[in-house]
PDB file of C-alpha atoms in Angstrom:
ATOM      1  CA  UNK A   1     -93.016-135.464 -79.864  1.00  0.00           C
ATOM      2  CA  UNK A   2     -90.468-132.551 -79.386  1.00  0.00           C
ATOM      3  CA  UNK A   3     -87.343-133.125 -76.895  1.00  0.00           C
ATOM      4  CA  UNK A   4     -89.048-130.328 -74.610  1.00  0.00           C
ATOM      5  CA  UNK A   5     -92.289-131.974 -74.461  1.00  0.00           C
ATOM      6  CA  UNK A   6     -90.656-135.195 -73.636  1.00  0.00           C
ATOM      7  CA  UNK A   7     -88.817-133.891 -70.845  1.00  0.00           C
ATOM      8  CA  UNK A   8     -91.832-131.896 -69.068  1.00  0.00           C
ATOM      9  CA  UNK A   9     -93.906-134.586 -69.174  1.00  0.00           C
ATOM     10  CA  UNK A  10     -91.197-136.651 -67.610  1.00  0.00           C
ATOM     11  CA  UNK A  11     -90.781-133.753 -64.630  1.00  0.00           C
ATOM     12  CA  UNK A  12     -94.411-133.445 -64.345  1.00  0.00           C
ATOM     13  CA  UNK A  13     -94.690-137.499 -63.639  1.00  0.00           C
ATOM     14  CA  UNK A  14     -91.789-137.338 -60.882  1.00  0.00           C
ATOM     15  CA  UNK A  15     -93.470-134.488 -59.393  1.00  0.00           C
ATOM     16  CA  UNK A  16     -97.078-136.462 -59.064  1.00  0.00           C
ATOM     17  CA  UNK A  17     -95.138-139.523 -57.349  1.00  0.00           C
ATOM     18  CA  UNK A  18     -92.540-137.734 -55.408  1.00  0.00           C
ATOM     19  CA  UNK A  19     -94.173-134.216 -54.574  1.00  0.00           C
ATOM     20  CA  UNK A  20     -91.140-133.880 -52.021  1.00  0.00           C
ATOM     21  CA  UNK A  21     -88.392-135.176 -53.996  1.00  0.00           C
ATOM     22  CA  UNK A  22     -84.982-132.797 -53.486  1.00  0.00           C
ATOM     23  CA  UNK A  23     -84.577-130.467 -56.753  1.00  0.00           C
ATOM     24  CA  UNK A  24     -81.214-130.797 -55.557  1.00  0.00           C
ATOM     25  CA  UNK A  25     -80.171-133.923 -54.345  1.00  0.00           C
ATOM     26  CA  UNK A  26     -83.046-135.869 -55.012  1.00  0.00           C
ATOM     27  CA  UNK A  27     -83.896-137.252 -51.433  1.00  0.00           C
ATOM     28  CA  UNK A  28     -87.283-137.512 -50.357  1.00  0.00           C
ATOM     29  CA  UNK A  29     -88.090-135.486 -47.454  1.00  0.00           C
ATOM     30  CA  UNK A  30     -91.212-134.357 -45.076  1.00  0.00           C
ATOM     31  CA  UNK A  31     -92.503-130.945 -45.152  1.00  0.00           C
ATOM     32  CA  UNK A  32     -91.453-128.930 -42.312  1.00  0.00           C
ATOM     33  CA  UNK A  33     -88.469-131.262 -40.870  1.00  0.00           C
ATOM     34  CA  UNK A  34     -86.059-130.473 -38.923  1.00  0.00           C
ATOM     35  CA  UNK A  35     -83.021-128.689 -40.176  1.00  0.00           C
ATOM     36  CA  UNK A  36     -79.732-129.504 -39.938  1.00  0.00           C
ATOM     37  CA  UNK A  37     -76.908-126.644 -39.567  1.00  0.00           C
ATOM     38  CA  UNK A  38     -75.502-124.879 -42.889  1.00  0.00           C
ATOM     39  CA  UNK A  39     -72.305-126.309 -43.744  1.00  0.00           C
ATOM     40  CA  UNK A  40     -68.954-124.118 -44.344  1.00  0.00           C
ATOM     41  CA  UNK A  41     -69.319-123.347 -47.633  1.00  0.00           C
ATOM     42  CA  UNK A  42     -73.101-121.644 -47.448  1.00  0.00           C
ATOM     43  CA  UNK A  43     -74.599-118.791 -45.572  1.00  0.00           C
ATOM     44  CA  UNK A  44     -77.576-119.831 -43.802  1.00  0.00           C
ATOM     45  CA  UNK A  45     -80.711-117.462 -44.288  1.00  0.00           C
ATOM     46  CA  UNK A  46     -84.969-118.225 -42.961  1.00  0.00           C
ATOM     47  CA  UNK A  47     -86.358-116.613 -45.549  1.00  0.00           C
ATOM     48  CA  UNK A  48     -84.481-118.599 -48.662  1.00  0.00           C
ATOM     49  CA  UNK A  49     -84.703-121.470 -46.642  1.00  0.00           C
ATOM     50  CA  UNK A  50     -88.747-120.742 -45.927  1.00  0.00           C
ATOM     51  CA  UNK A  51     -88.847-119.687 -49.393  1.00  0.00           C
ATOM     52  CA  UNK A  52     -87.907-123.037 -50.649  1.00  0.00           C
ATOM     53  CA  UNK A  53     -89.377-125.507 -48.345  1.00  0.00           C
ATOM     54  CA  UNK A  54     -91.513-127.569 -50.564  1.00  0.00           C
ATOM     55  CA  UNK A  55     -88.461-127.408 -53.236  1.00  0.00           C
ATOM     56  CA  UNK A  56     -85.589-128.821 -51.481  1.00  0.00           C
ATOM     57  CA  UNK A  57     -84.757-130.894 -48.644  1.00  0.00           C
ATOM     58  CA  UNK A  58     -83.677-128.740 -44.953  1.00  0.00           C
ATOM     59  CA  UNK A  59     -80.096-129.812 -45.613  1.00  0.00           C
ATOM     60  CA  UNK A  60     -79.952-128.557 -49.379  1.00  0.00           C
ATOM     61  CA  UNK A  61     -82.023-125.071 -48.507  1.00  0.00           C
ATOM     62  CA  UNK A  62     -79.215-124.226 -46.454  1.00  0.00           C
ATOM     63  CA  UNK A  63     -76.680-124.715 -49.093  1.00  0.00           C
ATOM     64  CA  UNK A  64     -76.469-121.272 -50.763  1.00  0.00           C
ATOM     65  CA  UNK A  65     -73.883-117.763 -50.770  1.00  0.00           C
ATOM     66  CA  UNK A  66     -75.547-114.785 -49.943  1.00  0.00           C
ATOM     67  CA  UNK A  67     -74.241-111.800 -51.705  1.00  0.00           C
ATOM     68  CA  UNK A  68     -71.990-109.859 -48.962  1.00  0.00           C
ATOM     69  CA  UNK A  69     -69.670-107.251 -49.132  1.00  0.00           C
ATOM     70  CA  UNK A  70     -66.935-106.453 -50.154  1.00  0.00           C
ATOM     71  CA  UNK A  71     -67.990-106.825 -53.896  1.00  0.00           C
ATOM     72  CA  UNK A  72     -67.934-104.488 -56.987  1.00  0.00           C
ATOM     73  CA  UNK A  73     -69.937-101.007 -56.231  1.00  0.00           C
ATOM     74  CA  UNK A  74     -71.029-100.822 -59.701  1.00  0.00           C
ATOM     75  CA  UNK A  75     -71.517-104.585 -61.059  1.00  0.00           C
ATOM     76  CA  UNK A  76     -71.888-106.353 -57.973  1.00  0.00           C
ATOM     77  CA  UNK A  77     -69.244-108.845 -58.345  1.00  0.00           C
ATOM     78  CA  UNK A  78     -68.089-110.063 -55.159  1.00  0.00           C
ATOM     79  CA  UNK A  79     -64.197-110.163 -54.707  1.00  0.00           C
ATOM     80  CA  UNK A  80     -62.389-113.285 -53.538  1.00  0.00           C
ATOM     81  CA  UNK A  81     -61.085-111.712 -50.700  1.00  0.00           C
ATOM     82  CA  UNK A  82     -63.691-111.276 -47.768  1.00  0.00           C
ATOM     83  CA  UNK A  83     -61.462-107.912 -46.483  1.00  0.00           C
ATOM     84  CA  UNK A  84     -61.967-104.609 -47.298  1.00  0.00           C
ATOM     85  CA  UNK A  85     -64.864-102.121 -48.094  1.00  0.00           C
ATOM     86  CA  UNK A  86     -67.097-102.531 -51.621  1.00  0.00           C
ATOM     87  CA  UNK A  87     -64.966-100.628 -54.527  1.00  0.00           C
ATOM     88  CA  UNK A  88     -64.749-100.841 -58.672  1.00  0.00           C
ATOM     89  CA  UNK A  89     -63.351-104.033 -59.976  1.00  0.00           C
ATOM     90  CA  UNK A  90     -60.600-104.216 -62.567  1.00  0.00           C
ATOM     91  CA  UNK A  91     -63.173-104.827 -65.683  1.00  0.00           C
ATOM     92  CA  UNK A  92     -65.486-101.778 -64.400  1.00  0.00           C
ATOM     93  CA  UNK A  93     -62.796 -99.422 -63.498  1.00  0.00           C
ATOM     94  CA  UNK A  94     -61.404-100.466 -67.701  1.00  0.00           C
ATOM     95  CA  UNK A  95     -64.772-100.544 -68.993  1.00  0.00           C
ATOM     96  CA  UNK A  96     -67.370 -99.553 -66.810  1.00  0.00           C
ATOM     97  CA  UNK A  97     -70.316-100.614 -69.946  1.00  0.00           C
ATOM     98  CA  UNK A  98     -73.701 -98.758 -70.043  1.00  0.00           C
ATOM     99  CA  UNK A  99     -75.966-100.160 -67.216  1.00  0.00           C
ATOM    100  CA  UNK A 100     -75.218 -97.830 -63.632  1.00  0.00           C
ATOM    101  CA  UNK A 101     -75.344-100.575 -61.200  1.00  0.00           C
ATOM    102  CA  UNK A 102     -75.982-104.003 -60.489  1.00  0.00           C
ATOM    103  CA  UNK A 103     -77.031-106.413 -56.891  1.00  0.00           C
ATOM    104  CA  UNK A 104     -78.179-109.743 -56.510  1.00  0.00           C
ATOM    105  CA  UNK A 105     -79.607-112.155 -54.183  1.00  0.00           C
ATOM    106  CA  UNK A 106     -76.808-114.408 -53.963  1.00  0.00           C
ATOM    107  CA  UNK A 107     -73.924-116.089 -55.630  1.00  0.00           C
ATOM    108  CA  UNK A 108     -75.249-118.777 -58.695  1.00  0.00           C
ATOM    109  CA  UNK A 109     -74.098-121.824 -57.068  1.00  0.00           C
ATOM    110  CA  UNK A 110     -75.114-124.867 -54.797  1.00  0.00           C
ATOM    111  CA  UNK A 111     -79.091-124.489 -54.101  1.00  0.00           C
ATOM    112  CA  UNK A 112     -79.971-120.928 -55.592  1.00  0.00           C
ATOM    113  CA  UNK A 113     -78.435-122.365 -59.101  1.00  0.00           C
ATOM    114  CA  UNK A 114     -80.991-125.698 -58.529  1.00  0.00           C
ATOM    115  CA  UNK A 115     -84.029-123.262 -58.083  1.00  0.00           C
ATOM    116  CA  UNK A 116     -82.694-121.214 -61.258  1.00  0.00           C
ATOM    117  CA  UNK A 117     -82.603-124.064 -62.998  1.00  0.00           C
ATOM    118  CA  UNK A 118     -85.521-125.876 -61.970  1.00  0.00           C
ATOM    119  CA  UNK A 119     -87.647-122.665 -62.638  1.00  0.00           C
ATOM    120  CA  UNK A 120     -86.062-122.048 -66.238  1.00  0.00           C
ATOM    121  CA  UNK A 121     -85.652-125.525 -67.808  1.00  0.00           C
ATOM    122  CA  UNK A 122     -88.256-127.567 -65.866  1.00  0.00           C
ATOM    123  CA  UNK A 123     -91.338-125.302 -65.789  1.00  0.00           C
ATOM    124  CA  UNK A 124     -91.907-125.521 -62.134  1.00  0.00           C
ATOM    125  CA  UNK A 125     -93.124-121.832 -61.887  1.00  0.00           C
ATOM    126  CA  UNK A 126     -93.988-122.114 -58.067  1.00  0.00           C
ATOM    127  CA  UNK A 127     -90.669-121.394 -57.658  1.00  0.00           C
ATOM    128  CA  UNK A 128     -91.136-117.331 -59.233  1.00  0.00           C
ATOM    129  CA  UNK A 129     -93.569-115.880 -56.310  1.00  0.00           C
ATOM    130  CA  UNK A 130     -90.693-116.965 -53.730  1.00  0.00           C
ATOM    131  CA  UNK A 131     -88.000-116.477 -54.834  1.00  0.00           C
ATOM    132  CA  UNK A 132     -89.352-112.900 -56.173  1.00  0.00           C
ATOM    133  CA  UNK A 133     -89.933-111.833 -53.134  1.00  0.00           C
ATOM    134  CA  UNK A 134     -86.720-112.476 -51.550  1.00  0.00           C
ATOM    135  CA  UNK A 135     -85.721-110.258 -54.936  1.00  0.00           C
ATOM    136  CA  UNK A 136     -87.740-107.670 -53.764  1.00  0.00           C
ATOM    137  CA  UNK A 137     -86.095-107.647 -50.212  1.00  0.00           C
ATOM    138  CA  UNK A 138     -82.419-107.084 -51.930  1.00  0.00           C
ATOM    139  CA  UNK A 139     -84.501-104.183 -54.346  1.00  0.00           C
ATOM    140  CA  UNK A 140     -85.515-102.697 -51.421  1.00  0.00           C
ATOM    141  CA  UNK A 141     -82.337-102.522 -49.813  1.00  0.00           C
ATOM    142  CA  UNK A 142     -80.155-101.256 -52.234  1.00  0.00           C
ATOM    143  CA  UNK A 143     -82.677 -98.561 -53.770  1.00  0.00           C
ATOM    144  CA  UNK A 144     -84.370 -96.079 -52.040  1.00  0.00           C
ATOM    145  CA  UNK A 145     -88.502 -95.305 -52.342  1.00  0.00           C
ATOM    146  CA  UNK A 146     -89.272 -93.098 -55.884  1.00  0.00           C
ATOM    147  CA  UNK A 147     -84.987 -94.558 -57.138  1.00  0.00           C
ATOM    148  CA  UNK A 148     -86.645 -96.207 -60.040  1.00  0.00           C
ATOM    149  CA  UNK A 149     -89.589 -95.342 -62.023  1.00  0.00           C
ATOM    150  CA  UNK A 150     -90.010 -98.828 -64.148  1.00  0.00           C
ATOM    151  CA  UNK A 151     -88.782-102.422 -63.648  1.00  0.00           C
ATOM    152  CA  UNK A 152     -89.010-104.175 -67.057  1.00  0.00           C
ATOM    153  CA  UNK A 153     -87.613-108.008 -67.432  1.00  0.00           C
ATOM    154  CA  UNK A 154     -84.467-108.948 -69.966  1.00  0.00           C
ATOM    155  CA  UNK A 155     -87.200-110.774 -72.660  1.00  0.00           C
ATOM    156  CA  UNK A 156     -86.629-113.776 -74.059  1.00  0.00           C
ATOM    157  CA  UNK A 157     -86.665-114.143 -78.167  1.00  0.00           C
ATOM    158  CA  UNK A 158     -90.110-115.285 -79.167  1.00  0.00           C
ATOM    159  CA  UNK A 159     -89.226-118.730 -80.640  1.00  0.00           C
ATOM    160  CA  UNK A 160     -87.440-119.434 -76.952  1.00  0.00           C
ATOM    161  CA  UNK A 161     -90.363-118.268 -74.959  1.00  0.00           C
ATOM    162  CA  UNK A 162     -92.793-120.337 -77.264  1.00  0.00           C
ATOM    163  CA  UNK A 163     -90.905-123.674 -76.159  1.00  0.00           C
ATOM    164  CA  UNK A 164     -90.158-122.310 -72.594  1.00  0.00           C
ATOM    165  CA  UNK A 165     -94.241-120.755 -72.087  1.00  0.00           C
ATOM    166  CA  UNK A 166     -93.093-118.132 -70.065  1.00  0.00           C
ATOM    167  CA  UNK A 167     -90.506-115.470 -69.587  1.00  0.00           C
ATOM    168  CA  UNK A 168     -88.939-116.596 -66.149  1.00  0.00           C
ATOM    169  CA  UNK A 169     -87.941-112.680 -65.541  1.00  0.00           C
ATOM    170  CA  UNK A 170     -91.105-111.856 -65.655  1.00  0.00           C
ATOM    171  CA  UNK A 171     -92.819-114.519 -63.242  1.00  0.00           C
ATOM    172  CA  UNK A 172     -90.387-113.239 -60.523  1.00  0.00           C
ATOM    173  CA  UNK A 173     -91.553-109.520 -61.127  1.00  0.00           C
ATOM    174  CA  UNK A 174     -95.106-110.309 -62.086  1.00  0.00           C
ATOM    175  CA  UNK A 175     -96.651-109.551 -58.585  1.00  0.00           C
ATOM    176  CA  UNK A 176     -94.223-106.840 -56.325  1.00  0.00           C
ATOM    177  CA  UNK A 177     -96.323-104.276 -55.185  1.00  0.00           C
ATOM    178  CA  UNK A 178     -94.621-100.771 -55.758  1.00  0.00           C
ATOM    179  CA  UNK A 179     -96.013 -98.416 -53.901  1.00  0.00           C
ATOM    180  CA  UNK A 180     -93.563 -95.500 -54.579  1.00  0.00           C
ATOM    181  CA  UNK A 181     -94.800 -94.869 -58.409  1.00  0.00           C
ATOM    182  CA  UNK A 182     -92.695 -97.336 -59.884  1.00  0.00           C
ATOM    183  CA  UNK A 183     -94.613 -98.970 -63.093  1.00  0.00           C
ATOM    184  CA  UNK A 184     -93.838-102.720 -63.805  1.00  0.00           C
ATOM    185  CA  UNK A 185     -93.667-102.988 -67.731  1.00  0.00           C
ATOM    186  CA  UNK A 186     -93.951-106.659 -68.888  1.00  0.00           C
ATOM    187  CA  UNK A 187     -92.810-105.721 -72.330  1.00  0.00           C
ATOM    188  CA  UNK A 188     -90.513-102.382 -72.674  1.00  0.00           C
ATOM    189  CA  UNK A 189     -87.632-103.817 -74.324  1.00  0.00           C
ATOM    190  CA  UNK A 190     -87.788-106.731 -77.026  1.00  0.00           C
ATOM    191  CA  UNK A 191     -85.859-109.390 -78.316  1.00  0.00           C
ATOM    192  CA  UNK A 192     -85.415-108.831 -81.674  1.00  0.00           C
ATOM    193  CA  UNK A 193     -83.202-111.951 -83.215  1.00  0.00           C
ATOM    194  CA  UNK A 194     -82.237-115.119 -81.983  1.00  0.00           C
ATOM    195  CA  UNK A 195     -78.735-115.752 -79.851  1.00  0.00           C
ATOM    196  CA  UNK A 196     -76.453-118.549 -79.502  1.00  0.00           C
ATOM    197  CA  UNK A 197     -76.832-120.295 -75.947  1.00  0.00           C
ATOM    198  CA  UNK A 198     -74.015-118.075 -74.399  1.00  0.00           C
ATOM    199  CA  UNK A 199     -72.832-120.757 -72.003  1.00  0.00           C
ATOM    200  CA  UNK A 200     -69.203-121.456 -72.462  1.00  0.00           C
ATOM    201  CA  UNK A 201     -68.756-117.579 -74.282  1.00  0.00           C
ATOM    202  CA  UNK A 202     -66.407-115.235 -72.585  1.00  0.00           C
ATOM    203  CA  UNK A 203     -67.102-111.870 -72.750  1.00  0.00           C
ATOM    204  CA  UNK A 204     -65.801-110.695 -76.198  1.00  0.00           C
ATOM    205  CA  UNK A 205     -68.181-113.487 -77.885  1.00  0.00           C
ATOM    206  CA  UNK A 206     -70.849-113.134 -75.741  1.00  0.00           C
ATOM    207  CA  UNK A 207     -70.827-109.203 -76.457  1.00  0.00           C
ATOM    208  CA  UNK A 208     -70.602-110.044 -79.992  1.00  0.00           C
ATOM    209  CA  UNK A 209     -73.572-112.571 -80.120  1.00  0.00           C
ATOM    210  CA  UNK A 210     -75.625-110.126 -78.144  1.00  0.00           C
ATOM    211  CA  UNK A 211     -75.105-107.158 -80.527  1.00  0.00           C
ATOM    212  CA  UNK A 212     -78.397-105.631 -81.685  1.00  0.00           C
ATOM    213  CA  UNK A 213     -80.834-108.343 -80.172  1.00  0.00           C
ATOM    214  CA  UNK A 214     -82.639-105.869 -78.432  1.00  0.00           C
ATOM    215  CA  UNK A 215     -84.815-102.647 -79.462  1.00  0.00           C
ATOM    216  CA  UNK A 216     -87.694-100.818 -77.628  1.00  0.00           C
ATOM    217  CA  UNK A 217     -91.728-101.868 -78.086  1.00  0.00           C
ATOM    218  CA  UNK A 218     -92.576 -98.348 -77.832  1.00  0.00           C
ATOM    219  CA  UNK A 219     -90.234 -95.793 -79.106  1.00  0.00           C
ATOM    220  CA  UNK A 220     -90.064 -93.477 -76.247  1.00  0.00           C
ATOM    221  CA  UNK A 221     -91.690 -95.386 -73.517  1.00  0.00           C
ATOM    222  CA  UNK A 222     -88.130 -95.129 -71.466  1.00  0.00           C
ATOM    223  CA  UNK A 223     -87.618 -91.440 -72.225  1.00  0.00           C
ATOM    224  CA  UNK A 224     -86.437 -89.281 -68.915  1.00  0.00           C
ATOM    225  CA  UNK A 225     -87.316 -92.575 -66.465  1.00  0.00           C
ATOM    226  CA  UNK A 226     -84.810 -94.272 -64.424  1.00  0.00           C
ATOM    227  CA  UNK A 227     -85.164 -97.989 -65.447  1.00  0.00           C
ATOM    228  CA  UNK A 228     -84.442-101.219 -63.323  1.00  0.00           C
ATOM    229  CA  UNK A 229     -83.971-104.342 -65.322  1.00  0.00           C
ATOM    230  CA  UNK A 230     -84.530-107.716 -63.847  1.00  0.00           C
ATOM    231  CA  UNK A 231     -83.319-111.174 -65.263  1.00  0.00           C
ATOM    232  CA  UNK A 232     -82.166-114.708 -63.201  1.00  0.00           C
ATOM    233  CA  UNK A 233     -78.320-114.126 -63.545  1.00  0.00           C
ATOM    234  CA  UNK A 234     -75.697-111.777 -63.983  1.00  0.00           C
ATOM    235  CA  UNK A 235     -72.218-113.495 -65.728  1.00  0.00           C
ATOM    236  CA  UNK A 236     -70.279-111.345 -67.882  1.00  0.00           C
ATOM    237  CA  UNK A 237     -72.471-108.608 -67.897  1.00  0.00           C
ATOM    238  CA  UNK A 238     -72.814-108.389 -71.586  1.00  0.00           C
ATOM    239  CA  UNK A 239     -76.487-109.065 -71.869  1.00  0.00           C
ATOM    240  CA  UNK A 240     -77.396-106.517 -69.549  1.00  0.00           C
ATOM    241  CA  UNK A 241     -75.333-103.933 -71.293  1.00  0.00           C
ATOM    242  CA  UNK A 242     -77.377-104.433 -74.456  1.00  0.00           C
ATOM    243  CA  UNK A 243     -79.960-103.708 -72.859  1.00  0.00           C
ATOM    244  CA  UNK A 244     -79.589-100.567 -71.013  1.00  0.00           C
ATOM    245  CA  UNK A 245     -77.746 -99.487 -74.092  1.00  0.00           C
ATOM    246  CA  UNK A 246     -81.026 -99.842 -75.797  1.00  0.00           C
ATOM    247  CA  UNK A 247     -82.974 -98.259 -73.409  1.00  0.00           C
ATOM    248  CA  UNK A 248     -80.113 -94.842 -72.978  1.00  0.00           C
ATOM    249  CA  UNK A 249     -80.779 -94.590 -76.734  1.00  0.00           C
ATOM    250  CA  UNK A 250     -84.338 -94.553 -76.426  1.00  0.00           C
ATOM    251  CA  UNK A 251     -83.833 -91.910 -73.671  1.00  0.00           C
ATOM    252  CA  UNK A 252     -83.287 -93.288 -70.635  1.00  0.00           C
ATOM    253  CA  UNK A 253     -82.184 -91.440 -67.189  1.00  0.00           C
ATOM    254  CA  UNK A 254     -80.133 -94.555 -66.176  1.00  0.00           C
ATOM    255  CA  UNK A 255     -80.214 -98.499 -66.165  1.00  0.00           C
ATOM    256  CA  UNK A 256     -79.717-100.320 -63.054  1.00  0.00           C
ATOM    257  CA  UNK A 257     -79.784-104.039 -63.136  1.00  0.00           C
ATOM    258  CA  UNK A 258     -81.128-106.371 -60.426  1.00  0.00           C
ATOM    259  CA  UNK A 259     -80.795-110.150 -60.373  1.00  0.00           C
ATOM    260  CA  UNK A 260     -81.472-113.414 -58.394  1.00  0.00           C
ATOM    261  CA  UNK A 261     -77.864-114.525 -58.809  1.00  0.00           C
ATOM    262  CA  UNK A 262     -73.975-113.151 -59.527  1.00  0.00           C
ATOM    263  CA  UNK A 263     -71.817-115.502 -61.529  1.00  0.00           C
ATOM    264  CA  UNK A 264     -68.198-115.431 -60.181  1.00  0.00           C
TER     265      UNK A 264
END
């Protein structure tokens, strides 16, 4: 029995015994308990806290960064510095790369990394409705009604999403209701080779490993439209430039880019 295997059925026992075990820490706790105050390092907000209730303990679902200004205006990364008004970075303003603009829910750290994590690697897809819908709060706020005219996921190679059973881009997408024309396309782009795990890669390598992974199902499917890909995080960048490189060559208006969280 494959590694993968092993491990699900593992999760899926802890879940059956300790429905309201801590993805984070690991405590048990009761459903709807009190909650205790965010601590320095997180910004407190209902709705990710609501969102993950029967995930993660009350202290843990306050432990999260919110995406706040001042951060990049075109890739979203937030600057150290908490003074000041949103403007280019250094890498953007060098090499601004081919997708137009990027936001996120919040920073990939503390509790927002945990749900990532435990949506990706340990199957447990009630997570996606959630937390998409907290995604579509930060899509509505940064675009306006009729911006976009499809929001397509960053796929996953076919060998990965065989093992994995779903594309975790996807599940968080699978259900917004877009009542300004935009068209949700499960499978515009595709994955067209295998790539290293780029954990560890800066952004040289990882640009290198990601070169020519990606083509179009349908020729011409992207042609004049205004395109929003959505994926879980946002590091260097490089993965999302593929991709909206991909989809300018097929035609493309403009690639935006919107993810749950923003690697520092």
């Amino acid at each position: 029995m494959g590694g993968p295997v092993v491990r699900r059925w593992l999760f899926s026992a802890i879940d059956a015994f300790f429905p309201f075990c801590c993805r984070r820490c690991g405590h048990l706790f009761l459903r709807g308990g009190s909650q205790r105050p965010a601590t320095d390092r997180a910004v407190a907000d209902p709705d990710l806290s609501q969102a993950l209730a029967d995930q993660f303990c009350p202290v843990c679902r306050q432990r999260w960064t919110a995406v706040s200004s001042p951060f990049c205006s075109r890739c979203g990364l937030v600057f150290k510095s908490r003074e000041g008004d949103n403007h280019l970075c250094g890498r953007c303003l060098e090499r601004p790369g081919a997708f137009a603009r990027a936001r996120a829910l919040g920073i990939y750290d503390e509790t927002l990394r945990s749900a990532i994590h435990a949506l990706k690697f340990r199957g447990i897809v009630a997570l996606a409705a959630p937390l998409g819908d907290l995604l579509l709060d930060v899509f509505r706020r940064h675009w306006e009604p009729g911006e976009i005219d499809l929001v397509a996921p960053v796929p996953l190679y076919r060998r990965r999403f065989r093992q994995r059973g779903f594309n975790q881009a996807y599940l968080l997408i699978r259900h917004w209701n877009l009542p300004t024309g935009g068209t949700i396309v499960r499978d515009l782009l595709v994955r067209r080779r295998a790539t290293a795990p780029q954990t560890g890669m800066d952004r040289r390598q990882r640009r290198r490993n990601i070169k020519n992974a990606f083509g179009v199902r349908q020729p011409g499917q992207a042609a004049g439209k205004r395109v929003l890909l959505v994926d879980d995080v946002l590091t260097t960048g490089a993965t999302a430039d593929a991709c909206a490189r991909t989809l300018l060559q097929d035609g493309a208006e403009r690639v935006d880019l919107l993810t749950l969280a923003r690697a520092l």
